[in-house]
Short mmCIF file of C-alpha atoms and ligand atoms in Angstrom, two decimals:
data_model
loop_
_atom_site.label_atom_id
_atom_site.label_comp_id
_atom_site.label_asym_id
_atom_site.label_seq_id
_atom_site.Cartn_x
_atom_site.Cartn_y
_atom_site.Cartn_z
CA MET A 166 0.00 0.00 0.00
CA CYS A 167 1.25 3.46 -0.77
CA GLY A 168 0.28 7.09 -0.77
CA VAL A 169 0.76 9.29 -3.80
CA VAL A 170 0.32 13.01 -4.39
CA GLY A 171 0.89 15.44 -7.24
CA ILE A 172 0.57 19.25 -7.26
CA ILE A 173 0.73 21.60 -10.22
CA SER A 174 0.65 25.33 -9.57
CA THR A 175 0.76 28.31 -11.89
CA GLN A 176 2.22 30.51 -9.17
CA LYS A 177 4.41 28.95 -6.57
CA PRO A 178 6.93 26.19 -5.87
CA VAL A 179 5.26 22.95 -4.77
CA ALA A 180 7.95 21.14 -2.74
CA GLY A 181 6.78 22.47 0.65
CA GLU A 182 3.19 21.47 -0.04
CA LEU A 183 4.27 18.05 -1.30
CA TYR A 184 6.10 17.56 1.99
CA GLU A 185 2.98 18.55 3.97
CA SER A 186 0.94 16.20 1.82
CA LEU A 187 3.26 13.27 2.42
CA ILE A 188 3.02 13.87 6.17
CA HIS A 189 -0.76 13.60 5.73
CA LEU A 190 -0.28 10.33 3.80
CA GLN A 191 2.30 8.80 6.15
CA HIS A 192 -0.21 6.25 7.46
CA ARG A 193 -0.24 4.65 3.97
CA GLY A 194 3.41 3.64 4.08
CA GLN A 195 6.38 4.11 6.37
CA ASP A 196 9.09 2.22 4.55
CA ALA A 197 10.34 4.76 2.04
CA ALA A 198 9.37 8.02 0.41
CA GLY A 199 10.38 10.26 -2.42
CA MET A 200 9.65 13.53 -4.12
CA MET A 201 10.39 14.76 -7.63
CA THR A 202 9.85 18.25 -9.00
CA TYR A 203 11.01 19.98 -12.16
CA ASN A 204 11.80 23.41 -13.47
CA LYS A 205 14.47 23.20 -16.18
CA ARG A 206 15.50 19.72 -15.01
CA PHE A 207 14.20 17.08 -12.62
CA HIS A 208 15.06 17.38 -8.94
CA GLU A 209 14.60 14.39 -6.68
CA LYS A 210 15.05 13.19 -3.14
CA LYS A 211 14.31 9.68 -1.94
CA GLY A 212 15.04 7.81 1.24
CA THR A 213 13.93 5.05 3.58
CA GLY A 214 11.93 5.56 6.76
CA TYR A 215 9.61 8.33 7.87
CA ILE A 216 9.01 11.48 5.84
CA ARG A 217 10.37 13.69 8.63
CA ASP A 218 13.65 11.74 8.61
CA ILE A 219 14.15 11.79 4.83
CA PHE A 220 13.63 15.44 3.96
CA ASP A 221 15.58 18.32 5.49
CA GLU A 222 16.04 22.01 4.71
CA GLN A 223 18.94 21.36 2.33
CA ASN A 224 17.30 18.78 0.13
CA MET A 225 13.98 20.63 0.21
CA ALA A 226 15.74 23.73 -1.14
CA ARG A 227 16.91 21.70 -4.14
CA LEU A 228 13.38 20.57 -5.03
CA GLN A 229 12.49 23.52 -7.18
CA GLY A 230 9.61 23.97 -9.58
CA LYS A 231 5.87 24.45 -9.72
CA VAL A 232 5.09 20.86 -10.71
CA GLY A 233 5.91 17.82 -8.62
CA ILE A 234 4.95 14.43 -7.26
CA GLY A 235 5.50 12.70 -3.95
CA HIS A 236 5.19 9.13 -2.77
CA THR A 237 5.26 7.23 0.48
CA ARG A 238 5.76 3.52 0.28
CA TYR A 239 5.02 0.25 1.90
CA PRO A 240 6.12 -2.46 -0.48
CA THR A 241 3.80 -5.22 -1.62
CA VAL A 242 6.18 -6.03 -4.48
CA GLY A 243 9.92 -5.43 -4.52
CA GLY A 244 12.44 -4.87 -1.80
CA PHE A 245 12.91 -2.41 1.02
CA SER A 246 15.82 -0.37 -0.30
CA VAL A 247 15.94 3.22 -1.51
CA GLU A 248 16.36 1.93 -5.08
CA GLU A 249 12.75 0.75 -4.90
CA ALA A 250 11.42 4.13 -3.76
CA GLN A 251 9.28 6.26 -6.05
CA PRO A 252 8.92 8.44 -8.12
CA VAL A 253 10.79 6.78 -10.99
CA MET A 254 11.82 8.50 -14.20
CA THR A 255 12.90 7.98 -17.78
CA HIS A 256 14.64 10.47 -20.06
CA VAL A 257 12.94 9.39 -23.28
CA PRO A 258 10.76 10.92 -24.54
CA HIS A 259 10.70 14.43 -23.02
CA GLY A 260 11.68 13.29 -19.51
CA ILE A 261 8.86 11.64 -17.59
CA ALA A 262 8.53 10.92 -13.86
CA MET A 263 5.84 8.76 -12.28
CA ALA A 264 4.61 7.43 -8.96
CA HIS A 265 1.62 5.27 -8.20
CA ASN A 266 -0.42 3.35 -5.69
CA GLY A 267 -1.30 -0.18 -6.70
CA ASN A 268 0.02 -3.48 -7.93
CA LEU A 269 0.18 -5.24 -11.30
CA VAL A 270 -1.08 -8.81 -11.59
CA ASN A 271 0.87 -9.47 -14.82
CA TYR A 272 4.05 -7.73 -13.64
CA ASN A 273 6.45 -10.55 -14.60
CA ASP A 274 5.08 -10.93 -18.12
CA LEU A 275 5.25 -7.18 -18.63
CA VAL A 276 8.86 -6.96 -17.45
CA ASN A 277 9.83 -9.48 -20.14
CA GLU A 278 7.78 -7.67 -22.78
CA VAL A 279 9.22 -4.28 -21.93
CA ASN A 280 12.76 -5.64 -21.98
CA GLU A 281 12.49 -7.77 -25.09
CA GLN A 282 9.92 -6.01 -27.27
CA ASP A 283 10.29 -2.37 -26.25
CA HIS A 284 14.06 -2.64 -25.57
CA ARG A 285 13.75 -0.69 -22.36
CA LEU A 286 15.60 -1.53 -19.18
CA ILE A 287 13.62 -2.16 -16.01
CA ASN A 288 16.04 -1.14 -13.30
CA SER A 289 14.06 -1.91 -10.14
CA SER A 290 11.41 -4.33 -8.96
CA VAL A 291 8.65 -1.74 -8.53
CA ASP A 292 5.76 -2.09 -10.90
CA ILE A 293 5.40 1.64 -11.58
CA GLU A 294 8.62 1.39 -13.57
CA VAL A 295 6.88 -1.04 -15.92
CA ILE A 296 3.91 1.31 -16.29
CA LEU A 297 6.27 4.23 -16.88
CA HIS A 298 8.11 2.41 -19.67
CA ILE A 299 4.94 1.17 -21.36
CA PHE A 300 3.60 4.73 -21.30
CA ALA A 301 6.87 6.31 -22.45
CA HIS A 302 7.41 3.78 -25.23
CA ALA A 303 3.87 4.28 -26.51
CA LEU A 304 4.29 8.07 -26.39
CA ASP A 305 7.55 7.75 -28.30
CA HIS A 306 6.09 5.31 -30.86
CA PRO A 307 2.57 6.59 -31.60
CA LYS A 308 0.18 4.30 -33.45
CA THR A 309 -0.91 7.05 -35.81
CA ASP A 310 0.69 10.04 -37.49
CA ILE A 311 1.03 12.67 -34.75
CA LYS A 312 0.70 15.55 -37.22
CA ASN A 313 -3.06 15.42 -36.71
CA LEU A 314 -2.92 14.74 -32.98
CA SER A 315 -2.81 17.17 -30.08
CA PHE A 316 -0.36 16.36 -27.30
CA PHE A 317 -3.31 15.30 -25.17
CA ASP A 318 -4.40 12.88 -27.93
CA GLN A 319 -0.90 11.41 -27.88
CA ILE A 320 -1.08 11.03 -24.09
CA CYS A 321 -4.46 9.31 -24.45
CA GLN A 322 -3.01 6.83 -26.94
CA ALA A 323 -0.15 6.06 -24.54
CA VAL A 324 -2.46 5.61 -21.53
CA ASP A 325 -4.76 3.46 -23.64
CA THR A 326 -1.78 1.20 -24.31
CA VAL A 327 -1.15 0.98 -20.56
CA PHE A 328 -4.83 0.11 -19.95
CA HIS A 329 -4.67 -2.69 -22.51
CA ARG A 330 -1.39 -4.17 -21.34
CA ALA A 331 -1.34 -3.64 -17.58
CA SER A 332 -3.71 -5.73 -15.47
CA GLY A 333 -4.26 -4.81 -11.86
CA ALA A 334 -4.71 -1.74 -9.71
CA TYR A 335 -2.92 1.50 -10.43
CA SER A 336 -3.57 5.12 -9.59
CA VAL A 337 -0.79 6.97 -11.37
CA ILE A 338 0.51 10.54 -11.18
CA GLY A 339 3.22 11.63 -13.58
CA THR A 340 4.99 14.75 -14.78
CA ILE A 341 6.26 15.38 -18.30
CA MET A 342 9.16 17.81 -18.60
CA ASN A 343 8.09 21.24 -19.87
CA LYS A 344 4.54 19.97 -20.47
CA GLY A 345 2.77 19.42 -17.15
CA MET A 346 1.06 16.69 -15.18
CA VAL A 347 -0.63 13.49 -16.33
CA VAL A 348 -2.87 11.42 -14.08
CA PHE A 349 -4.76 8.18 -14.67
CA ARG A 350 -6.57 5.48 -12.74
CA ASP A 351 -7.03 1.83 -13.75
CA PRO A 352 -10.32 1.01 -15.50
CA HIS A 353 -11.79 -0.62 -12.35
CA GLY A 354 -10.74 2.26 -10.08
CA ILE A 355 -9.47 -0.18 -7.47
CA ARG A 356 -7.11 2.20 -5.69
CA PRO A 357 -8.33 5.67 -4.71
CA LEU A 358 -7.34 8.91 -6.42
CA VAL A 359 -9.02 12.16 -5.43
CA LYS A 360 -8.60 15.59 -6.98
CA GLY A 361 -8.74 19.09 -5.59
CA VAL A 362 -8.55 22.67 -6.83
CA ARG A 363 -7.44 26.01 -5.39
CA GLN A 364 -8.14 29.39 -6.98
CA ASN A 365 -5.30 31.89 -7.24
CA ASN A 366 -5.63 35.68 -7.07
CA ASP A 367 -4.84 36.03 -10.79
CA GLY A 368 -7.77 33.79 -11.74
CA THR A 369 -5.65 30.70 -12.42
CA THR A 370 -6.21 27.38 -10.66
CA ASP A 371 -3.80 25.05 -8.87
CA HIS A 372 -4.52 21.32 -8.91
CA ILE A 373 -3.80 18.51 -6.49
CA PHE A 374 -4.23 14.76 -6.97
CA ALA A 375 -3.78 12.39 -4.04
CA SER A 376 -4.61 9.00 -2.57
CA GLU A 377 -6.68 10.73 0.09
CA THR A 378 -8.20 14.12 0.84
CA THR A 379 -6.34 14.36 4.15
CA MET A 380 -4.16 17.36 3.22
CA PHE A 381 -6.76 19.37 1.29
CA TYR A 382 -7.97 21.52 4.18
CA ALA A 383 -4.47 22.36 5.43
CA LEU A 384 -3.31 23.40 1.95
CA GLY A 385 -6.45 25.30 1.01
CA PHE A 386 -7.64 22.90 -1.72
CA GLU A 387 -11.30 22.07 -2.26
CA LEU A 388 -12.40 18.58 -3.14
CA ASP A 389 -13.23 18.34 -6.84
CA GLY A 390 -14.31 14.69 -6.99
CA ASN A 391 -12.33 11.62 -7.99
CA VAL A 392 -10.29 10.65 -10.99
CA ALA A 393 -12.80 8.31 -12.63
CA PRO A 394 -11.93 4.68 -13.39
CA GLY A 395 -10.31 4.54 -16.83
CA GLU A 396 -9.93 8.32 -16.96
CA VAL A 397 -6.82 10.26 -17.99
CA ILE A 398 -6.29 13.89 -17.01
CA TYR A 399 -3.59 16.13 -18.43
CA ILE A 400 -2.91 19.57 -16.96
CA GLU A 401 -0.67 21.92 -18.87
CA GLU A 402 1.78 24.17 -17.05
CA ASN A 403 -0.53 27.15 -17.67
CA GLY A 404 -3.35 25.32 -15.86
CA THR A 405 -5.35 24.19 -18.93
CA VAL A 406 -7.13 20.95 -18.09
CA HIS A 407 -7.86 18.08 -20.50
CA SER A 408 -9.65 14.91 -19.50
CA ARG A 409 -11.09 11.84 -21.19
CA THR A 410 -12.43 8.48 -20.03
CA LEU A 411 -10.78 5.86 -22.20
CA LYS A 412 -12.19 2.64 -20.79
CA ASN A 413 -15.39 1.82 -18.93
CA GLU A 414 -15.36 -1.25 -16.71
CA GLN A 415 -17.18 -2.17 -13.53
CA PHE A 416 -16.21 0.35 -10.83
CA THR A 417 -14.86 -1.76 -7.98
CA PRO A 418 -12.89 0.32 -5.46
CA CYS A 419 -11.09 -1.47 -2.62
CA ILE A 420 -13.37 -2.02 0.38
CA PHE A 421 -10.37 -2.43 2.68
CA GLU A 422 -9.63 1.29 2.34
CA TYR A 423 -12.81 1.92 4.35
CA VAL A 424 -12.11 -0.91 6.80
CA TYR A 425 -8.53 -0.07 7.62
CA PHE A 426 -6.29 1.92 5.35
CA ALA A 427 -7.76 5.33 4.78
CA ARG A 428 -7.61 7.96 7.47
CA PRO A 429 -11.08 8.46 9.01
CA ASP A 430 -11.25 12.08 7.87
CA SER A 431 -10.88 11.00 4.22
CA ILE A 432 -13.62 11.08 1.66
CA GLN A 433 -13.11 8.37 -0.92
CA ASN A 434 -15.32 7.84 -3.96
CA GLU A 435 -17.81 10.32 -2.44
CA ILE A 436 -18.10 8.28 0.77
CA SER A 437 -16.97 9.48 4.19
CA VAL A 438 -14.59 6.90 5.64
CA TYR A 439 -15.53 7.94 9.18
CA ARG A 440 -19.27 7.57 8.56
CA SER A 441 -18.78 4.20 6.86
CA ARG A 442 -16.92 2.98 9.96
CA LEU A 443 -19.74 4.20 12.21
CA ARG A 444 -22.15 2.18 10.07
CA MET A 445 -19.87 -0.88 10.30
CA GLY A 446 -20.17 -0.68 14.09
CA GLN A 447 -23.95 -0.28 13.92
CA ASN A 448 -24.36 -3.31 11.66
CA LEU A 449 -22.07 -5.39 13.85
CA ALA A 450 -24.06 -4.50 16.96
CA LYS A 451 -27.33 -5.46 15.30
CA ARG A 452 -25.86 -8.88 14.45
CA TRP A 453 -24.54 -9.27 18.00
CA LYS A 454 -28.02 -8.61 19.43
CA GLU A 455 -29.51 -11.16 17.03
CA GLN A 456 -26.94 -13.84 17.73
CA TYR A 457 -26.29 -13.24 21.44
CA PRO A 458 -29.42 -11.58 22.87
CA ASP A 459 -28.58 -12.81 26.37
CA ILE A 460 -24.92 -11.83 26.43
CA THR A 461 -24.06 -8.22 27.19
CA PRO A 462 -20.46 -7.16 27.81
CA ASP A 463 -19.59 -4.73 30.62
CA ILE A 464 -17.42 -2.57 28.37
CA VAL A 465 -16.53 -2.23 24.68
CA ILE A 466 -12.86 -1.56 23.97
CA PRO A 467 -11.48 -0.75 20.50
CA ALA A 468 -8.22 -2.23 19.32
CA PRO A 469 -6.81 1.27 18.76
CA SER A 470 -6.96 3.23 16.75
CA THR A 471 -8.54 2.35 13.40
CA ALA A 472 -11.33 0.45 15.19
CA ASN A 473 -12.21 3.39 17.49
CA THR A 474 -14.99 4.64 15.24
CA ALA A 475 -16.71 1.28 14.74
CA ALA A 476 -16.33 0.47 18.44
CA LEU A 477 -17.96 3.77 19.42
CA SER A 478 -21.10 3.14 17.36
CA PHE A 479 -21.13 -0.55 18.37
CA ALA A 480 -21.15 0.46 22.04
CA ASN A 481 -23.86 3.10 21.45
CA GLU A 482 -26.06 0.65 19.58
CA LEU A 483 -25.64 -1.95 22.33
CA GLY A 484 -26.06 0.57 25.16
CA VAL A 485 -22.75 -0.47 26.72
CA ARG A 486 -19.96 1.77 28.01
CA PHE A 487 -17.20 2.57 25.50
CA SER A 488 -13.78 2.40 27.11
CA GLU A 489 -10.28 3.25 25.93
CA GLY A 490 -9.04 0.24 27.87
CA LEU A 491 -6.00 -0.18 25.65
CA TYR A 492 -3.65 2.78 25.52
CA LYS A 493 -1.76 3.14 22.27
CA ASN A 494 1.72 4.60 22.23
CA PRO A 495 1.45 7.04 19.32
CA PHE A 496 5.17 6.91 18.59
CA ILE A 497 5.20 3.34 17.31
CA GLY A 498 4.12 2.61 13.73
CA ARG A 499 1.14 0.56 12.60
CA THR A 500 1.94 -3.12 13.10
CA PHE A 501 0.08 -4.33 10.05
CA ILE A 502 2.34 -2.34 7.78
CA MET A 503 5.56 -3.14 9.60
CA PRO A 504 7.54 -5.64 7.56
CA GLY A 505 8.25 -9.07 9.00
CA GLN A 506 6.22 -11.33 11.23
CA GLU A 507 8.55 -11.20 14.26
CA ILE A 508 8.69 -7.40 14.36
CA ARG A 509 4.89 -7.29 14.24
CA LYS A 510 4.50 -9.71 17.15
CA LYS A 511 6.98 -7.89 19.37
CA SER A 512 5.62 -4.47 18.61
CA VAL A 513 2.11 -5.20 19.97
CA ARG A 514 3.24 -5.06 23.60
CA TYR A 515 5.32 -1.95 23.06
CA LYS A 516 2.46 -0.32 21.29
CA LEU A 517 -0.57 -1.20 23.43
CA VAL A 518 -0.84 -1.00 27.20
CA PRO A 519 -4.01 -2.35 28.89
CA GLN A 520 -5.62 -0.19 31.59
CA GLU A 521 -6.25 -2.49 34.53
CA PHE A 522 -9.01 -0.39 36.13
CA GLU A 523 -11.03 -0.65 32.95
CA ILE A 524 -10.53 -4.36 32.49
CA ARG A 525 -10.26 -6.24 35.81
CA ASP A 526 -13.30 -8.41 36.70
CA LYS A 527 -15.21 -7.33 33.60
CA LYS A 528 -16.69 -9.01 30.56
CA VAL A 529 -14.72 -7.23 27.87
CA LEU A 530 -15.74 -6.97 24.24
CA ILE A 531 -12.94 -5.91 21.89
CA VAL A 532 -13.75 -4.42 18.50
CA ASP A 533 -11.06 -4.59 15.83
CA ASP A 534 -11.19 -3.29 12.26
CA SER A 535 -10.08 -6.63 10.84
CA ILE A 536 -8.15 -9.78 11.61
CA VAL A 537 -5.51 -10.39 8.95
CA ARG A 538 -2.69 -12.52 10.29
CA GLY A 539 -4.24 -12.83 13.75
CA ASN A 540 -1.03 -12.12 15.67
CA THR A 541 -2.05 -8.70 16.94
CA SER A 542 -5.54 -9.88 17.90
CA LYS A 543 -4.20 -12.92 19.72
CA GLU A 544 -1.71 -10.80 21.63
CA ILE A 545 -4.40 -8.28 22.60
CA VAL A 546 -6.62 -11.05 23.94
CA ARG A 547 -3.74 -12.46 25.95
CA MET A 548 -2.98 -9.04 27.47
CA VAL A 549 -6.62 -8.36 28.35
CA ARG A 550 -6.85 -11.73 30.10
CA GLU A 551 -3.61 -11.05 31.97
CA PHE A 552 -5.19 -7.84 33.26
CA GLY A 553 -8.12 -9.69 34.79
CA ALA A 554 -11.00 -9.82 32.29
CA THR A 555 -13.52 -12.49 33.25
CA LYS A 556 -14.67 -12.99 29.64
CA VAL A 557 -13.19 -11.78 26.36
CA PHE A 558 -15.39 -11.36 23.30
CA PHE A 559 -13.90 -10.23 20.00
CA VAL A 560 -15.71 -8.74 17.02
CA SER A 561 -14.20 -7.79 13.68
CA ALA A 562 -15.65 -5.00 11.53
CA CYS A 563 -14.34 -6.88 8.50
CA PRO A 564 -15.39 -10.40 7.42
CA PRO A 565 -12.70 -13.13 7.43
CA VAL A 566 -9.73 -12.23 5.19
CA LYS A 567 -9.19 -15.48 3.29
CA PHE A 568 -7.36 -14.62 0.08
CA PRO A 569 -4.24 -12.66 -0.84
CA CYS A 570 -4.50 -9.19 -2.31
CA PHE A 571 -2.90 -8.71 -5.73
CA TYR A 572 -4.04 -5.10 -6.00
CA GLY A 573 -1.65 -3.34 -3.66
CA VAL A 574 -2.43 -4.27 -0.05
CA ASP A 575 0.01 -6.35 1.96
CA MET A 576 -1.94 -9.58 2.33
CA PRO A 577 0.63 -11.69 0.54
CA THR A 578 -0.22 -15.38 0.83
CA ARG A 579 -2.94 -17.61 2.20
CA GLY A 580 -0.34 -19.18 4.47
CA GLU A 581 -0.11 -15.91 6.43
CA LEU A 582 -3.85 -15.26 6.70
CA VAL A 583 -5.36 -16.73 9.83
CA ALA A 584 -8.78 -17.24 8.21
CA ALA A 585 -7.55 -18.82 4.97
CA HIS A 586 -7.75 -22.39 6.20
CA ARG A 587 -9.55 -22.13 9.55
CA SER A 588 -13.21 -22.05 10.55
CA VAL A 589 -14.48 -19.30 12.86
CA SER A 590 -14.47 -21.68 15.82
CA GLU A 591 -10.88 -22.70 15.04
CA ILE A 592 -9.85 -19.03 14.98
CA GLU A 593 -11.77 -18.49 18.21
CA GLU A 594 -9.68 -21.22 19.79
CA TYR A 595 -6.44 -19.95 18.22
CA MET A 596 -7.06 -16.44 19.59
CA GLY A 597 -8.22 -17.70 22.99
CA VAL A 598 -11.53 -15.79 23.03
CA ASP A 599 -14.89 -16.79 24.48
CA ILE A 600 -16.80 -15.53 21.43
CA LEU A 601 -15.50 -14.39 18.05
CA MET A 602 -17.89 -12.67 15.68
CA TYR A 603 -17.11 -11.37 12.20
CA GLN A 604 -19.01 -8.80 10.17
CA LYS A 605 -21.05 -10.37 7.35
CA ILE A 606 -19.96 -9.44 3.82
CA ASP A 607 -23.40 -8.01 2.95
CA ASP A 608 -23.41 -5.91 6.13
CA LEU A 609 -19.98 -4.50 5.29
CA VAL A 610 -21.01 -3.57 1.76
CA GLU A 611 -24.19 -1.99 3.13
CA ALA A 612 -22.16 0.00 5.66
CA VAL A 613 -19.83 1.37 3.01
CA THR A 614 -22.34 2.10 0.28
CA ARG A 615 -25.46 3.11 2.29
CA LYS A 616 -24.82 6.87 1.93
CA GLY A 617 -22.97 9.22 -0.40
CA GLU A 618 -23.41 10.21 -4.04
CA HIS A 619 -21.16 7.39 -5.17
CA ASN A 620 -21.40 5.34 -8.35
CA ILE A 621 -19.74 2.17 -7.09
CA ASP A 622 -20.94 -0.93 -8.97
CA ARG A 623 -19.65 -3.22 -6.26
CA PRO A 624 -16.53 -2.84 -4.13
CA CYS A 625 -13.51 -5.08 -4.64
CA MET A 626 -13.66 -7.76 -1.96
CA ALA A 627 -11.30 -10.29 -3.52
CA CYS A 628 -9.47 -10.80 -0.23
CA LEU A 629 -12.81 -11.76 1.35
CA ASN A 630 -14.55 -13.74 -1.40
CA GLY A 631 -11.78 -14.70 -3.85
CA GLN A 632 -13.44 -12.90 -6.77
CA TYR A 633 -10.66 -11.00 -8.51
CA ILE A 634 -12.20 -8.37 -10.74
CA THR A 635 -9.40 -8.35 -13.32
CA GLY A 636 -10.39 -11.92 -14.22
CA ASP A 637 -6.84 -13.23 -14.52
CA VAL A 638 -6.26 -14.67 -11.03
CA ASP A 639 -7.10 -18.37 -10.91
CA GLU A 640 -5.79 -21.01 -8.50
CA HIS A 641 -2.72 -21.60 -10.66
CA THR A 642 -1.83 -17.87 -10.84
CA MET A 643 -2.46 -17.49 -7.14
CA GLU A 644 -0.11 -20.33 -6.26
CA ARG A 645 2.59 -18.97 -8.57
CA MET A 646 2.36 -15.47 -7.10
CA GLU A 647 2.30 -16.83 -3.55
CA ARG A 648 5.47 -18.84 -4.25
CA GLN A 649 7.14 -15.72 -5.59
CA ARG A 650 6.07 -13.65 -2.59
CA ASN A 651 7.30 -16.32 -0.18
CA HIS A 652 10.61 -16.28 -2.01
CA GLU A 653 10.85 -12.48 -1.72
CA ARG A 654 10.01 -12.63 1.99
CA SER A 655 12.68 -15.25 2.64
CA LYS A 656 15.29 -12.98 1.00
CA GLN A 657 14.31 -10.13 3.34
CA LYS A 658 14.79 -12.15 6.55
FE1 SF4 B 769 -8.73 -4.16 -1.30
FE2 SF4 B 769 -9.01 -6.73 -0.66
FE3 SF4 B 769 -9.49 -5.87 -3.15
FE4 SF4 B 769 -7.00 -5.93 -2.18
S1 SF4 B 769 -8.32 -7.69 -2.57
S2 SF4 B 769 -7.95 -4.30 -3.36
S3 SF4 B 769 -7.35 -5.39 -0.04
S4 SF4 B 769 -10.61 -5.34 -1.27
#
């Protein structure tokens, strides 16, 4: 999972605002980050770790220009080194830089094609480099005589080539030297990409594109909707906007953004993430009352902090006291996106401290956003028992995660997913809880799509139901990709 942002201004340098934006996207990836701007040449800075540790006054001063892109990374493909950080660039044609959020299903095939057919070198293992080279090659080798084509028409042809060759999820922001910014989103719109505008005193407009709306208010941008699935937008340096939808497919944005990834103050695909989480809690509570009418917990505790919102509405709906019975140290990163199983396990106890007065001699119900590997949940249950709970109930706002994600979220193999090969009662036993209850898939979809002027056909839920919208993930492909991911993980240990 990653966060991506691009800003194009007619008036002022963008590096400072890109930095602010990356801070507001830090929750989407803490492994590496990068920024690239241009004036007469490209300027870049990349590094590993937190945004605040990568960029300083000196390197920020170098990042000149009124057009730029930024990226914060957690790898789902590729390694953990600075060489794998984005944005990436190519000199031919024009000089193009790109960053994205997503993952390609046919990455390996495309690497071979790009090397052997297009004679372009892929110099990293990040899939945006493949997209960049397909785009650049198509722009450099147009299908038709460019005499009759505008530059935007040429861009559309190149993006169309990407859409036809690249299968998977990709929300891409790029800059083209001396031209402007180009933005496109895969035809299913799996990964988010919002857009915003800001009026300048001289009547011109600045534009921002980002994975989330989280920085819009601070930077003075107003939400201007989403980049549509299959849409390409090109903004010239003078602010002229061109846009076209090249491919219409079923719109299937990732449901896990609402469950876990997005910040609660985000609006994605015209849906408030915060409100959707409140509805998840409501729906869960209704199910609890149906299934366990005679069992009422003494307190409801969220597994902080993504689950806070769902836990609050769950407790309200049930008429039970909401308690912050687990204190979260805010200076330790999110365990789910920390690489490596061992680091994740250890970090739970550093990160969460149970409050004995809230827990001792009580029937405790814990609400979590999801249970992916199960390590964090199991550890939380153990801690709550150690602090004297008489009963521990556990509810998950997300249904069982049973399948890997091939669209950009770090759920790599079935072997790592606690629900892939276990029944609910087996997971209950594994976690050591008295009752485990998951959200139903229909209730989750209802919670996400109940309100908002959205036009979602159906959300992507491949990690829950195994239905991969791109249509090219069967059992054989899944096994091959899982083997490859296991191999990559073993190299990182
Ligand atoms: Fe999101 Fe799951 Fe689809 Fe991946 S498989 S894009 S995590 S809903």
